[in-house]
Amino acid sequence: VQLVESGGGLVQAGGSLRLSCAISGFTFDDYAIGWFRQAPGKEREGVSCIRASDGSTYYADSMKGRFTISSDNAKNTVYLQMKSLKPEDTAVYYCAARVSVIPYGSIWWQARNEYDYWGQGTQVTVSS
């Protein structure tokens, strides 16, 4: 299983970026892809998640309205569109895959230990 993030970079406050998570190496009927971020000196936090079987999406409260998660199943890629970026969005962004049974509820996705595989991350820097 391999997850490869791309699309990070340097952007001015108020700008936009689209991150990509290319997925390879597994075929499951149902799985979830989550986006996390980790700023220097801070814990890794959940940003958003999408479930493959029904397209359910989840967002951290602070990202609602600014970030949009989507998937292109034909390309085995999950995207994170980020707009109205702020300096506090600066972090390394990771995608992660859960291929085991998806739990019920809308909170589980924010826990790092709920995921089975991780990418290497892509740096996003937002300048003021």
Coordinates of N, CA and C in Angstrom, one line a residue:
V1 N 0.9 -1.2 0.0 CA 0.0 0.0 0.0 C 0.9 1.2 0.0
Q2 N 0.6 2.2 -0.9 CA 1.4 3.4 -0.9 C 0.4 4.6 -1.1
L3 N 0.7 5.6 -0.3 CA 0.0 6.9 -0.4 C 1.1 8.0 -0.6
V4 N 0.8 8.7 -1.7 CA 1.8 9.8 -2.0 C 1.1 11.1 -2.1
E5 N 1.5 12.0 -1.2 CA 0.9 13.4 -1.3 C 1.7 14.3 -2.2
S6 N 1.0 15.2 -2.8 CA 1.6 16.3 -3.6 C 0.7 17.5 -3.6
G7 N 1.3 18.6 -4.1 CA 0.5 19.8 -4.2 C 0.8 20.9 -3.2
G8 N 1.7 20.5 -2.2 CA 2.0 21.5 -1.2 C 2.9 22.6 -1.8
G9 N 3.1 23.7 -1.0 CA 4.0 24.7 -1.5 C 3.8 26.0 -0.7
L10 N 4.3 27.1 -1.2 CA 4.2 28.4 -0.5 C 3.1 29.2 -1.2
V11 N 2.3 29.8 -0.3 CA 1.2 30.6 -0.8 C 0.9 31.7 0.1
Q12 N 0.4 32.8 -0.4 CA 0.1 34.0 0.4 C -1.2 33.8 1.2
A13 N -1.3 34.4 2.3 CA -2.6 34.4 3.0 C -3.8 34.8 2.1
G14 N -4.8 34.0 2.2 CA -6.0 34.3 1.3 C -6.0 33.4 0.0
G15 N -4.8 32.8 -0.2 CA -4.7 32.0 -1.4 C -5.3 30.6 -1.3
S16 N -5.1 29.8 -2.3 CA -5.6 28.5 -2.4 C -4.6 27.5 -2.8
L17 N -4.8 26.2 -2.4 CA -3.9 25.1 -2.9 C -4.8 23.9 -3.0
R18 N -4.4 23.0 -3.8 CA -5.1 21.7 -3.9 C -4.1 20.6 -3.7
L19 N -4.3 19.9 -2.6 CA -3.4 18.7 -2.3 C -4.0 17.5 -3.0
S20 N -3.1 16.6 -3.3 CA -3.5 15.3 -3.9 C -2.9 14.2 -3.1
C21 N -3.6 13.1 -3.0 CA -3.2 11.9 -2.3 C -3.4 10.7 -3.3
A22 N -2.3 10.3 -3.9 CA -2.4 9.2 -4.9 C -2.3 7.8 -4.1
I23 N -3.2 7.0 -4.4 CA -3.4 5.7 -3.6 C -3.0 4.5 -4.5
S24 N -2.2 3.6 -4.0 CA -2.0 2.4 -4.8 C -1.7 1.3 -3.9
G25 N -1.8 0.1 -4.5 CA -1.4 -1.1 -3.7 C -2.5 -1.9 -3.0
F26 N -3.8 -1.4 -3.1 CA -4.8 -2.2 -2.4 C -6.2 -2.0 -3.2
T27 N -7.0 -3.0 -3.0 CA -8.3 -2.9 -3.5 C -9.3 -3.4 -2.5
F28 N -10.1 -2.5 -2.0 CA -11.1 -2.8 -0.9 C -12.4 -2.2 -1.3
D29 N -13.5 -2.9 -0.9 CA -14.8 -2.4 -1.2 C -15.1 -1.1 -0.5
D30 N -14.5 -1.0 0.7 CA -14.8 0.2 1.5 C -13.5 0.6 2.2
Y31 N -13.2 1.8 2.2 CA -12.0 2.3 3.0 C -12.3 3.8 3.2
A32 N -11.4 4.4 3.9 CA -11.5 5.8 4.2 C -10.1 6.5 4.0
I33 N -10.1 7.7 3.5 CA -8.9 8.4 3.4 C -9.0 9.7 4.2
G34 N -8.1 9.9 5.1 CA -8.1 11.1 5.9 C -7.0 12.0 5.6
W35 N -7.2 13.3 5.8 CA -6.1 14.2 5.7 C -5.8 14.7 7.2
F36 N -4.6 14.8 7.5 CA -4.1 15.3 8.8 C -3.1 16.4 8.5
R37 N -2.8 17.2 9.5 CA -1.7 18.1 9.4 C -1.0 18.2 10.7
Q38 N 0.3 18.6 10.6 CA 1.1 18.8 11.8 C 2.0 20.0 11.7
A39 N 1.7 21.0 12.5 CA 2.5 22.2 12.5 C 3.7 22.0 13.5
P40 N 4.8 22.7 13.4 CA 5.9 22.6 14.3 C 5.5 22.7 15.7
G41 N 5.9 21.7 16.5 CA 5.6 21.8 18.0 C 4.2 21.5 18.4
K42 N 3.4 21.0 17.4 CA 2.0 20.7 17.7 C 1.7 19.3 17.4
E43 N 0.6 18.8 17.9 CA 0.1 17.5 17.7 C -0.4 17.4 16.2
R44 N -0.3 16.2 15.7 CA -1.0 16.0 14.4 C -2.5 16.0 14.5
E45 N -3.2 16.8 13.7 CA -4.6 16.9 13.9 C -5.4 16.5 12.6
G46 N -6.6 16.0 12.8 CA -7.4 15.6 11.7 C -8.0 16.9 11.0
V47 N -7.9 16.8 9.7 CA -8.4 17.9 8.9 C -9.8 17.5 8.2
S48 N -9.7 16.4 7.5 CA -10.9 16.0 6.8 C -10.8 14.5 6.5
C49 N -11.9 13.9 6.1 CA -11.9 12.5 5.7 C -13.0 12.2 4.7
I50 N -12.8 11.2 3.9 CA -13.8 10.8 2.9 C -13.9 9.3 2.9
R51 N -15.1 8.8 2.9 CA -15.3 7.3 2.9 C -15.6 6.9 1.4
A52 N -14.9 5.9 1.0 CA -15.0 5.5 -0.4 C -16.4 4.9 -0.8
S53 N -17.0 4.2 0.1 CA -18.2 3.4 -0.3 C -19.4 4.4 -0.6
D54 N -19.5 5.4 0.1 CA -20.7 6.3 0.0 C -20.4 7.7 -0.2
G55 N -19.1 8.1 -0.2 CA -18.7 9.5 -0.4 C -18.9 10.3 0.9
S56 N -19.2 9.7 2.0 CA -19.4 10.5 3.2 C -18.1 11.3 3.5
T57 N -18.3 12.6 3.9 CA -17.2 13.4 4.2 C -17.3 14.0 5.6
Y58 N -16.1 14.3 6.2 CA -16.1 14.8 7.5 C -15.0 15.9 7.5
Y59 N -15.3 16.9 8.4 CA -14.3 18.0 8.5 C -14.2 18.4 9.9
A60 N -13.0 18.9 10.2 CA -12.8 19.5 11.5 C -13.5 20.9 11.5
D61 N -14.0 21.3 12.6 CA -14.8 22.5 12.6 C -14.1 23.7 12.1
S62 N -12.8 23.9 12.3 CA -12.1 25.0 11.9 C -11.8 25.0 10.4
M63 N -12.1 23.9 9.7 CA -11.8 23.8 8.3 C -13.1 23.9 7.4
K64 N -14.2 23.8 8.1 CA -15.5 23.8 7.4 C -15.7 25.1 6.6
G65 N -16.1 25.0 5.4 CA -16.3 26.1 4.6 C -15.0 26.6 3.8
R66 N -13.9 26.2 4.3 CA -12.6 26.6 3.6 C -12.0 25.4 2.9
F67 N -12.1 24.2 3.4 CA -11.5 23.0 2.8 C -12.6 22.1 2.3
T68 N -12.3 21.5 1.1 CA -13.2 20.5 0.5 C -12.4 19.3 0.1
I69 N -12.9 18.1 0.6 CA -12.3 16.9 0.3 C -13.1 16.2 -0.9
S70 N -12.4 15.6 -1.8 CA -13.1 14.9 -2.9 C -12.2 13.7 -3.4
S71 N -12.8 12.9 -4.2 CA -12.1 11.8 -4.7 C -12.4 11.5 -6.1
D72 N -11.4 11.0 -6.8 CA -11.5 10.6 -8.2 C -11.2 9.1 -8.2
N73 N -12.2 8.3 -8.2 CA -11.9 6.8 -8.1 C -11.2 6.3 -9.3
A74 N -11.5 6.9 -10.5 CA -10.8 6.4 -11.7 C -9.3 6.6 -11.6
K75 N -8.9 7.7 -10.9 CA -7.5 8.0 -10.7 C -6.9 7.5 -9.4
N76 N -7.8 6.9 -8.6 CA -7.3 6.5 -7.2 C -6.6 7.6 -6.5
T77 N -7.3 8.8 -6.5 CA -6.7 10.0 -5.9 C -7.8 10.7 -5.1
V78 N -7.3 11.1 -4.0 CA -8.2 12.0 -3.1 C -7.6 13.4 -3.0
Y79 N -8.4 14.4 -3.1 CA -8.0 15.7 -3.1 C -8.4 16.5 -1.9
L80 N -7.6 17.5 -1.5 CA -8.0 18.4 -0.5 C -7.9 19.8 -1.1
Q81 N -9.0 20.4 -1.4 CA -9.0 21.8 -1.9 C -9.0 22.7 -0.7
M82 N -8.0 23.6 -0.6 CA -8.0 24.5 0.5 C -8.0 26.0 0.0
K83 N -8.9 26.8 0.5 CA -9.0 28.2 0.1 C -9.0 29.1 1.3
S84 N -8.9 30.4 1.1 CA -8.8 31.3 2.2 C -7.8 30.9 3.2
L85 N -6.6 30.5 2.7 CA -5.6 30.0 3.6 C -5.1 31.1 4.6
K86 N -4.7 30.6 5.7 CA -4.2 31.5 6.8 C -2.8 31.1 7.2
P87 N -2.0 31.9 7.8 CA -0.7 31.5 8.2 C -0.8 30.3 9.2
E88 N -1.8 30.2 10.0 CA -2.0 29.1 10.9 C -2.3 27.8 10.3
D89 N -2.5 27.8 9.0 CA -2.7 26.6 8.2 C -1.3 26.0 7.8
T90 N -0.3 26.7 8.1 CA 1.1 26.2 7.8 C 1.3 24.9 8.5
A91 N 1.7 23.9 7.8 CA 1.9 22.6 8.4 C 2.4 21.6 7.4
V92 N 2.8 20.4 7.8 CA 3.0 19.3 6.9 C 1.6 18.6 6.9
Y93 N 1.1 18.3 5.7 CA -0.2 17.7 5.5 C 0.1 16.2 5.1
Y94 N -0.6 15.3 5.7 CA -0.5 13.9 5.5 C -1.8 13.3 5.1
C95 N -1.8 12.4 4.2 CA -3.0 11.6 4.0 C -2.8 10.2 4.6
A96 N -3.9 9.6 5.0 CA -3.8 8.3 5.6 C -5.0 7.4 5.2
A97 N -4.8 6.1 5.2 CA -5.9 5.2 4.7 C -6.3 4.3 5.8
R98 N -7.6 4.1 6.0 CA -8.1 3.1 6.9 C -8.7 2.0 6.0
V99 N -8.2 0.8 6.0 CA -8.8 -0.3 5.2 C -9.5 -1.3 6.0
S100 N -9.4 -1.2 7.3 CA -10.2 -2.1 8.2 C -11.6 -1.6 8.3
V101 N -12.4 -2.3 9.0 CA -13.9 -2.0 9.0 C -14.0 -0.5 9.5
I102 N -14.9 0.2 8.8 CA -15.1 1.6 9.2 C -16.0 1.7 10.4
P103 N -15.6 2.4 11.4 CA -16.5 2.5 12.6 C -17.7 3.3 12.3
Y104 N -18.7 3.1 13.2 CA -19.9 4.0 13.1 C -19.5 5.4 13.7
G105 N -20.3 6.3 13.4 CA -20.2 7.7 14.0 C -19.4 8.6 13.1
S106 N -19.3 9.8 13.6 CA -18.6 10.9 12.9 C -17.4 11.5 13.6
I107 N -16.9 10.7 14.6 CA -15.8 11.2 15.4 C -14.5 10.4 15.2
W108 N -14.6 9.2 14.9 CA -13.5 8.3 14.8 C -12.4 8.7 13.9
W109 N -12.8 9.4 12.8 CA -11.8 9.7 11.7 C -10.7 10.7 12.2
Q110 N -10.9 11.4 13.3 CA -9.9 12.3 13.7 C -8.8 11.7 14.6
A111 N -8.9 10.5 14.8 CA -7.9 9.8 15.7 C -6.8 9.2 14.8
R112 N -5.6 9.5 15.0 CA -4.5 9.0 14.2 C -4.4 7.5 14.2
N113 N -4.7 6.9 15.3 CA -4.6 5.4 15.4 C -5.7 4.6 14.8
E114 N -6.6 5.3 14.1 CA -7.7 4.7 13.4 C -7.2 4.3 12.0
Y115 N -6.1 4.8 11.6 CA -5.6 4.6 10.2 C -4.5 3.6 10.1
D116 N -4.5 2.9 9.0 CA -3.6 1.7 8.8 C -2.3 2.1 8.0
Y117 N -2.4 3.1 7.1 CA -1.3 3.5 6.3 C -1.2 5.0 6.2
W118 N 0.0 5.5 6.1 CA 0.3 6.9 6.0 C 1.2 7.2 4.9
G119 N 1.0 8.4 4.3 CA 1.9 9.0 3.3 C 3.1 9.7 4.0
Q120 N 4.0 10.3 3.2 CA 5.1 10.9 3.8 C 4.9 12.4 4.1
G121 N 3.8 13.0 3.6 CA 3.5 14.3 3.9 C 4.0 15.3 2.8
T122 N 3.3 16.5 2.8 CA 3.7 17.5 1.9 C 3.5 18.8 2.6
Q123 N 4.6 19.7 2.5 CA 4.6 20.9 3.2 C 3.7 22.0 2.6
V124 N 2.9 22.6 3.5 CA 2.2 23.8 3.1 C 2.6 25.0 3.9
T125 N 3.0 26.1 3.3 CA 3.5 27.2 4.0 C 2.6 28.4 3.5
V126 N 2.0 29.1 4.5 CA 1.1 30.2 4.1 C 1.8 31.5 4.7
S127 N 2.2 32.4 3.9 CA 2.8 33.6 4.3 C 1.8 34.7 4.6
S128 N 2.1 35.6 5.6 CA 1.2 36.7 5.9 C 1.5 37.9 5.1

